Amino acid sequence: MPERGAPVPHTPRPGCTAQETAPGTAGQAGTAEAAPAAGAATAAGANGADGAAPEIGAEGAAGAVGAPRAVPAPGPDRAPARDDGAAAPPARTGRGTGGPKAPGAPGKRGARGAGLFLTFLLGGLTATPPLAMDMYLPALPEVTRSLHAPAATVQLTLTACLAGMALGQLVIGPMSDKWGRRRPLLTGIALYVLATALCVVAPTAGLLIAFRLAQGLAGAAAIVIARAVVRDLYDGVAMARFFSTLMLVSGAAPVVAPLIGGQILRVADWRGVFVVLTAVGVLLGALVWARLPETLPPAERHAGGVGDALRAMRGLLADRAFTGYMLAGGFAFATLFAYIAASPFVVQEIYGASPQTFSLLFGANSVGLIIVGQINGKLLVGRVRLDRVLVAGLLVVIAAAAVLLLMALGVFGDVGLVPVAVALFVLMSAMGLALPNTQALALMRVERAAGSASALLGTSSFLIGALASPLVGIAGEDTAVPMALVQLVAAGVALGLLALCRPRGAGADGAGARAEGASGEGEGR
């Protein structure tokens, strides 16, 4: 058995999901190189160079919820198993001098506390989109009246923010591969705070759309870099579990954001919502400045410029499986955003619910998404192939969207709010199986250029999702048919795109059997 920390020889094999060896990016070709795992030196090397905040520690960085355990490295005749049916990449060997702390190592309690803080901080950063979107949702009807603008125009404030977040990720992701994670993140948060403050004083719908676009461009830093940090620290099953854990934190934002927004509207107008969002941005910036270490050491950064970043992205897009999961995740997100953009008008204008009732229903749907996301991370990951869980989630979404469409068309008569709310709850809950697994399966293809990969994932999701906003309002405010139809079509396209991730030629069933065996074997270890 080789010494711990030695690179593990790996022979790629064909198979489902991520079974083909990912094409090289930024100088890689064919077989992925062995990449080090997060450990005691993860933050130390980068912080020493960049003057970042004190490091979280070995188990704090790699020992948060769902983190990989310290286990002996596999022998040269046995590549590490992966639960998604993929050929495993070479094992991460530990940056600098060491890998994750062994269980029971000194300082375990403090490291776990730091790791828990990291989980909540990254969750807070990934919660930037739902905070910026969902806290504002109960105010949409009031904004139309206050700015004397039609509903379709006001919905463009959501589209502008979403498009800004999509394009911003495409720029900031490669920047974080070149300059590290901290500096682009802090700069983005500062600009996000400024743009949100400008939304408070926007006098017209046109200016509000422009400020929301700037808000999205700057806020993209929080999303793309948080996801890249996860890829810096985790791999395989541990990464899938950590994404599900992040959903517990970031998923709480859609629960509380509409509730907070509804309560703000009791004491202030819609501008008060942006005052609160400004304060939240200031708080996140302070926490990142004080507590988030650098997770990308200088030795692993890309020294090149725009050309190298584009070559890295081209290499990622040439990977059939990565592109399939990326596009499937984008259309799954379009299903979610169709709900976000249309539900305020469907629930409040068509069914006559108050902003507070809408906030409660929206929060209940988010609780369902969180619960199913935790079932995914705690019970399914490592026991069931990730691609099968993903397909099951999309099938449930399609079924719920079909029922919604039939109700909106009047097939069941005048059903009222309760059946519609139940169907929306089922649809949203099933997203807890679809969203984290598309991200995890795509990022499992990547050993380097995690920022560029995260940017492509985020950009595709937000751009495709942005298309859903004008489509759901195309028939006006008096029907839910466009919302249900967009959800049904988007989920169906997402399911169809998973065909890109299947192995070429025969042998898919055999690959699936091998994946299940690898999953059980990996869990047993």
PDB file of C-alpha atoms in Angstrom, residues 250-443:
ATOM      1  CA  SER A 250     -29.502  28.396   1.972  1.00  0.00           C
ATOM      2  CA  GLY A 251     -32.931  26.763   1.748  1.00  0.00           C
ATOM      3  CA  ALA A 252     -33.924  28.505   4.961  1.00  0.00           C
ATOM      4  CA  ALA A 253     -33.673  31.820   3.109  1.00  0.00           C
ATOM      5  CA  PRO A 254     -36.753  31.177   0.938  1.00  0.00           C
ATOM      6  CA  VAL A 255     -38.602  30.219   4.119  1.00  0.00           C
ATOM      7  CA  VAL A 256     -37.867  33.391   6.054  1.00  0.00           C
ATOM      8  CA  ALA A 257     -37.374  35.865   3.186  1.00  0.00           C
ATOM      9  CA  PRO A 258     -41.027  36.138   2.063  1.00  0.00           C
ATOM     10  CA  LEU A 259     -42.139  36.170   5.691  1.00  0.00           C
ATOM     11  CA  ILE A 260     -39.764  39.036   6.405  1.00  0.00           C
ATOM     12  CA  GLY A 261     -40.831  40.769   3.201  1.00  0.00           C
ATOM     13  CA  GLY A 262     -44.506  40.457   4.137  1.00  0.00           C
ATOM     14  CA  GLN A 263     -43.860  41.863   7.592  1.00  0.00           C
ATOM     15  CA  ILE A 264     -41.791  44.739   6.193  1.00  0.00           C
ATOM     16  CA  LEU A 265     -44.764  45.688   4.011  1.00  0.00           C
ATOM     17  CA  ARG A 266     -46.821  46.122   7.184  1.00  0.00           C
ATOM     18  CA  VAL A 267     -44.598  48.977   8.381  1.00  0.00           C
ATOM     19  CA  ALA A 268     -42.962  50.256   5.166  1.00  0.00           C
ATOM     20  CA  ASP A 269     -43.366  50.217   1.419  1.00  0.00           C
ATOM     21  CA  TRP A 270     -41.420  48.030  -1.004  1.00  0.00           C
ATOM     22  CA  ARG A 271     -38.331  50.210  -0.626  1.00  0.00           C
ATOM     23  CA  GLY A 272     -37.940  48.985   2.937  1.00  0.00           C
ATOM     24  CA  VAL A 273     -37.231  45.513   1.559  1.00  0.00           C
ATOM     25  CA  PHE A 274     -34.080  46.806  -0.121  1.00  0.00           C
ATOM     26  CA  VAL A 275     -32.994  48.563   3.057  1.00  0.00           C
ATOM     27  CA  VAL A 276     -32.994  45.198   4.821  1.00  0.00           C
ATOM     28  CA  LEU A 277     -31.182  43.534   1.898  1.00  0.00           C
ATOM     29  CA  THR A 278     -28.489  46.223   2.125  1.00  0.00           C
ATOM     30  CA  ALA A 279     -27.973  45.458   5.808  1.00  0.00           C
ATOM     31  CA  VAL A 280     -27.734  41.718   5.092  1.00  0.00           C
ATOM     32  CA  GLY A 281     -25.050  42.391   2.464  1.00  0.00           C
ATOM     33  CA  VAL A 282     -23.022  44.433   4.946  1.00  0.00           C
ATOM     34  CA  LEU A 283     -23.243  41.613   7.508  1.00  0.00           C
ATOM     35  CA  LEU A 284     -22.118  38.950   5.004  1.00  0.00           C
ATOM     36  CA  GLY A 285     -19.204  41.112   3.905  1.00  0.00           C
ATOM     37  CA  ALA A 286     -18.041  41.573   7.481  1.00  0.00           C
ATOM     38  CA  LEU A 287     -18.184  37.815   8.165  1.00  0.00           C
ATOM     39  CA  VAL A 288     -16.260  36.970   5.004  1.00  0.00           C
ATOM     40  CA  TRP A 289     -13.614  39.569   5.819  1.00  0.00           C
ATOM     41  CA  ALA A 290     -13.147  38.280   9.356  1.00  0.00           C
ATOM     42  CA  ARG A 291     -13.604  34.517   9.092  1.00  0.00           C
ATOM     43  CA  LEU A 292     -13.409  33.015   5.597  1.00  0.00           C
ATOM     44  CA  PRO A 293      -9.915  31.715   4.764  1.00  0.00           C
ATOM     45  CA  GLU A 294      -8.411  31.418   1.319  1.00  0.00           C
ATOM     46  CA  THR A 295      -9.089  27.900   0.006  1.00  0.00           C
ATOM     47  CA  LEU A 296      -7.148  28.111  -3.275  1.00  0.00           C
ATOM     48  CA  PRO A 297      -3.375  28.189  -2.627  1.00  0.00           C
ATOM     49  CA  PRO A 298      -1.264  30.294  -5.010  1.00  0.00           C
ATOM     50  CA  ALA A 299       0.369  27.151  -6.427  1.00  0.00           C
ATOM     51  CA  GLU A 300      -3.012  25.954  -7.735  1.00  0.00           C
ATOM     52  CA  ARG A 301      -4.116  29.220  -9.311  1.00  0.00           C
ATOM     53  CA  HIS A 302      -4.117  29.890 -13.037  1.00  0.00           C
ATOM     54  CA  ALA A 303      -1.481  32.403 -14.025  1.00  0.00           C
ATOM     55  CA  GLY A 304      -2.999  32.997 -17.464  1.00  0.00           C
ATOM     56  CA  GLY A 305      -5.477  35.607 -18.561  1.00  0.00           C
ATOM     57  CA  VAL A 306      -8.714  35.595 -20.513  1.00  0.00           C
ATOM     58  CA  GLY A 307      -7.376  33.157 -23.110  1.00  0.00           C
ATOM     59  CA  ASP A 308      -6.590  30.493 -20.518  1.00  0.00           C
ATOM     60  CA  ALA A 309      -9.991  30.965 -18.884  1.00  0.00           C
ATOM     61  CA  LEU A 310     -11.733  30.520 -22.225  1.00  0.00           C
ATOM     62  CA  ARG A 311      -9.671  27.418 -22.988  1.00  0.00           C
ATOM     63  CA  ALA A 312     -10.609  25.979 -19.596  1.00  0.00           C
ATOM     64  CA  MET A 313     -14.298  26.594 -20.270  1.00  0.00           C
ATOM     65  CA  ARG A 314     -14.003  25.140 -23.762  1.00  0.00           C
ATOM     66  CA  GLY A 315     -12.461  22.002 -22.300  1.00  0.00           C
ATOM     67  CA  LEU A 316     -15.293  21.709 -19.784  1.00  0.00           C
ATOM     68  CA  LEU A 317     -17.968  22.183 -22.447  1.00  0.00           C
ATOM     69  CA  ALA A 318     -16.312  19.511 -24.575  1.00  0.00           C
ATOM     70  CA  ASP A 319     -17.074  17.023 -21.810  1.00  0.00           C
ATOM     71  CA  ARG A 320     -20.403  15.508 -22.821  1.00  0.00           C
ATOM     72  CA  ALA A 321     -21.405  14.502 -19.293  1.00  0.00           C
ATOM     73  CA  PHE A 322     -20.509  17.882 -17.736  1.00  0.00           C
ATOM     74  CA  THR A 323     -22.491  19.725 -20.406  1.00  0.00           C
ATOM     75  CA  GLY A 324     -25.457  17.402 -19.978  1.00  0.00           C
ATOM     76  CA  TYR A 325     -25.640  17.933 -16.240  1.00  0.00           C
ATOM     77  CA  MET A 326     -25.057  21.671 -16.668  1.00  0.00           C
ATOM     78  CA  LEU A 327     -27.971  22.073 -19.086  1.00  0.00           C
ATOM     79  CA  ALA A 328     -30.231  19.732 -17.099  1.00  0.00           C
ATOM     80  CA  GLY A 329     -29.571  21.832 -14.003  1.00  0.00           C
ATOM     81  CA  GLY A 330     -30.335  24.995 -15.974  1.00  0.00           C
ATOM     82  CA  PHE A 331     -33.747  23.794 -17.101  1.00  0.00           C
ATOM     83  CA  ALA A 332     -34.521  22.447 -13.632  1.00  0.00           C
ATOM     84  CA  PHE A 333     -33.754  25.936 -12.345  1.00  0.00           C
ATOM     85  CA  ALA A 334     -36.087  27.382 -14.996  1.00  0.00           C
ATOM     86  CA  THR A 335     -38.860  25.249 -13.482  1.00  0.00           C
ATOM     87  CA  LEU A 336     -38.058  26.752 -10.086  1.00  0.00           C
ATOM     88  CA  PHE A 337     -37.876  30.314 -11.393  1.00  0.00           C
ATOM     89  CA  ALA A 338     -41.178  30.008 -13.221  1.00  0.00           C
ATOM     90  CA  TYR A 339     -42.682  29.341  -9.799  1.00  0.00           C
ATOM     91  CA  ILE A 340     -40.786  32.242  -8.203  1.00  0.00           C
ATOM     92  CA  ALA A 341     -41.815  34.767 -10.868  1.00  0.00           C
ATOM     93  CA  ALA A 342     -45.462  33.758 -11.244  1.00  0.00           C
ATOM     94  CA  SER A 343     -46.555  32.530  -7.816  1.00  0.00           C
ATOM     95  CA  PRO A 344     -47.085  36.014  -6.272  1.00  0.00           C
ATOM     96  CA  PHE A 345     -49.626  36.855  -8.971  1.00  0.00           C
ATOM     97  CA  VAL A 346     -51.164  33.364  -9.080  1.00  0.00           C
ATOM     98  CA  VAL A 347     -51.661  33.144  -5.325  1.00  0.00           C
ATOM     99  CA  GLN A 348     -52.519  36.778  -4.584  1.00  0.00           C
ATOM    100  CA  GLU A 349     -54.260  38.029  -7.725  1.00  0.00           C
ATOM    101  CA  ILE A 350     -55.999  34.869  -9.030  1.00  0.00           C
ATOM    102  CA  TYR A 351     -56.851  33.212  -5.705  1.00  0.00           C
ATOM    103  CA  GLY A 352     -57.109  36.395  -3.595  1.00  0.00           C
ATOM    104  CA  ALA A 353     -54.592  35.504  -0.861  1.00  0.00           C
ATOM    105  CA  SER A 354     -52.960  38.225   1.226  1.00  0.00           C
ATOM    106  CA  PRO A 355     -49.197  38.918   1.077  1.00  0.00           C
ATOM    107  CA  GLN A 356     -48.870  37.253   4.481  1.00  0.00           C
ATOM    108  CA  THR A 357     -50.707  34.103   3.292  1.00  0.00           C
ATOM    109  CA  PHE A 358     -48.544  33.976   0.199  1.00  0.00           C
ATOM    110  CA  SER A 359     -45.449  34.273   2.397  1.00  0.00           C
ATOM    111  CA  LEU A 360     -46.608  31.361   4.568  1.00  0.00           C
ATOM    112  CA  LEU A 361     -47.292  29.156   1.533  1.00  0.00           C
ATOM    113  CA  PHE A 362     -43.969  30.090  -0.030  1.00  0.00           C
ATOM    114  CA  GLY A 363     -42.204  29.282   3.222  1.00  0.00           C
ATOM    115  CA  ALA A 364     -43.967  25.915   3.500  1.00  0.00           C
ATOM    116  CA  ASN A 365     -42.815  25.008  -0.019  1.00  0.00           C
ATOM    117  CA  SER A 366     -39.256  25.924   0.899  1.00  0.00           C
ATOM    118  CA  VAL A 367     -39.462  23.726   3.996  1.00  0.00           C
ATOM    119  CA  GLY A 368     -40.446  20.835   1.741  1.00  0.00           C
ATOM    120  CA  LEU A 369     -37.421  21.516  -0.473  1.00  0.00           C
ATOM    121  CA  ILE A 370     -35.139  21.555   2.595  1.00  0.00           C
ATOM    122  CA  ILE A 371     -36.539  18.301   4.005  1.00  0.00           C
ATOM    123  CA  VAL A 372     -36.204  16.427   0.734  1.00  0.00           C
ATOM    124  CA  GLY A 373     -32.729  17.888   0.252  1.00  0.00           C
ATOM    125  CA  GLN A 374     -31.686  16.485   3.618  1.00  0.00           C
ATOM    126  CA  ILE A 375     -33.210  13.092   2.768  1.00  0.00           C
ATOM    127  CA  ASN A 376     -31.090  13.210  -0.371  1.00  0.00           C
ATOM    128  CA  GLY A 377     -27.887  14.042   1.510  1.00  0.00           C
ATOM    129  CA  LYS A 378     -28.342  11.870   4.604  1.00  0.00           C
ATOM    130  CA  LEU A 379     -30.137   8.792   3.274  1.00  0.00           C
ATOM    131  CA  LEU A 380     -29.782   8.513  -0.507  1.00  0.00           C
ATOM    132  CA  VAL A 381     -26.276   9.754  -1.329  1.00  0.00           C
ATOM    133  CA  GLY A 382     -23.853   6.845  -1.055  1.00  0.00           C
ATOM    134  CA  ARG A 383     -26.663   4.276  -1.187  1.00  0.00           C
ATOM    135  CA  VAL A 384     -28.406   5.057  -4.475  1.00  0.00           C
ATOM    136  CA  ARG A 385     -26.735   6.225  -7.661  1.00  0.00           C
ATOM    137  CA  LEU A 386     -26.968   9.997  -7.940  1.00  0.00           C
ATOM    138  CA  ASP A 387     -28.216   9.919 -11.522  1.00  0.00           C
ATOM    139  CA  ARG A 388     -31.131   7.671 -10.501  1.00  0.00           C
ATOM    140  CA  VAL A 389     -32.065  10.021  -7.660  1.00  0.00           C
ATOM    141  CA  LEU A 390     -31.903  12.930 -10.114  1.00  0.00           C
ATOM    142  CA  VAL A 391     -34.215  11.193 -12.599  1.00  0.00           C
ATOM    143  CA  ALA A 392     -36.698  10.335  -9.828  1.00  0.00           C
ATOM    144  CA  GLY A 393     -36.803  13.964  -8.716  1.00  0.00           C
ATOM    145  CA  LEU A 394     -37.423  15.251 -12.236  1.00  0.00           C
ATOM    146  CA  LEU A 395     -40.208  12.708 -12.796  1.00  0.00           C
ATOM    147  CA  VAL A 396     -42.007  13.950  -9.667  1.00  0.00           C
ATOM    148  CA  VAL A 397     -41.602  17.563 -10.855  1.00  0.00           C
ATOM    149  CA  ILE A 398     -43.087  16.649 -14.249  1.00  0.00           C
ATOM    150  CA  ALA A 399     -46.049  14.909 -12.624  1.00  0.00           C
ATOM    151  CA  ALA A 400     -46.774  17.868 -10.318  1.00  0.00           C
ATOM    152  CA  ALA A 401     -46.477  20.364 -13.192  1.00  0.00           C
ATOM    153  CA  ALA A 402     -48.868  18.289 -15.313  1.00  0.00           C
ATOM    154  CA  VAL A 403     -51.455  18.313 -12.509  1.00  0.00           C
ATOM    155  CA  LEU A 404     -51.038  22.080 -12.126  1.00  0.00           C
ATOM    156  CA  LEU A 405     -51.593  22.574 -15.856  1.00  0.00           C
ATOM    157  CA  LEU A 406     -54.776  20.482 -15.804  1.00  0.00           C
ATOM    158  CA  MET A 407     -56.120  22.491 -12.842  1.00  0.00           C
ATOM    159  CA  ALA A 408     -55.234  25.787 -14.531  1.00  0.00           C
ATOM    160  CA  LEU A 409     -57.075  24.670 -17.681  1.00  0.00           C
ATOM    161  CA  GLY A 410     -60.191  23.935 -15.621  1.00  0.00           C
ATOM    162  CA  VAL A 411     -60.211  20.188 -16.258  1.00  0.00           C
ATOM    163  CA  PHE A 412     -61.116  19.590 -12.593  1.00  0.00           C
ATOM    164  CA  GLY A 413     -63.444  22.579 -12.333  1.00  0.00           C
ATOM    165  CA  ASP A 414     -62.936  25.433  -9.868  1.00  0.00           C
ATOM    166  CA  VAL A 415     -60.455  23.770  -7.506  1.00  0.00           C
ATOM    167  CA  GLY A 416     -59.562  26.738  -5.290  1.00  0.00           C
ATOM    168  CA  LEU A 417     -56.241  27.560  -3.641  1.00  0.00           C
ATOM    169  CA  VAL A 418     -55.650  24.422  -1.549  1.00  0.00           C
ATOM    170  CA  PRO A 419     -55.160  21.871  -4.393  1.00  0.00           C
ATOM    171  CA  VAL A 420     -52.950  24.319  -6.248  1.00  0.00           C
ATOM    172  CA  ALA A 421     -50.889  24.880  -3.097  1.00  0.00           C
ATOM    173  CA  VAL A 422     -50.492  21.106  -2.604  1.00  0.00           C
ATOM    174  CA  ALA A 423     -49.282  20.602  -6.182  1.00  0.00           C
ATOM    175  CA  LEU A 424     -46.805  23.466  -5.819  1.00  0.00           C
ATOM    176  CA  PHE A 425     -45.563  21.935  -2.547  1.00  0.00           C
ATOM    177  CA  VAL A 426     -44.897  18.573  -4.228  1.00  0.00           C
ATOM    178  CA  LEU A 427     -43.136  20.268  -7.148  1.00  0.00           C
ATOM    179  CA  MET A 428     -40.918  22.392  -4.919  1.00  0.00           C
ATOM    180  CA  SER A 429     -40.072  19.500  -2.609  1.00  0.00           C
ATOM    181  CA  ALA A 430     -38.900  17.359  -5.528  1.00  0.00           C
ATOM    182  CA  MET A 431     -36.456  20.109  -6.478  1.00  0.00           C
ATOM    183  CA  GLY A 432     -34.494  18.998  -3.400  1.00  0.00           C
ATOM    184  CA  LEU A 433     -33.538  15.885  -5.378  1.00  0.00           C
ATOM    185  CA  ALA A 434     -32.837  17.636  -8.680  1.00  0.00           C
ATOM    186  CA  LEU A 435     -30.837  20.776  -7.900  1.00  0.00           C
ATOM    187  CA  PRO A 436     -28.025  19.538  -5.595  1.00  0.00           C
ATOM    188  CA  ASN A 437     -27.416  16.385  -7.617  1.00  0.00           C
ATOM    189  CA  THR A 438     -27.009  18.152 -10.965  1.00  0.00           C
ATOM    190  CA  GLN A 439     -24.362  20.385  -9.365  1.00  0.00           C
ATOM    191  CA  ALA A 440     -22.563  17.514  -7.635  1.00  0.00           C
ATOM    192  CA  LEU A 441     -22.556  15.258 -10.709  1.00  0.00           C
ATOM    193  CA  ALA A 442     -21.211  18.056 -12.895  1.00  0.00           C
ATOM    194  CA  LEU A 443     -18.484  19.127 -10.464  1.00  0.00           C
TER     195      LEU A 443
END
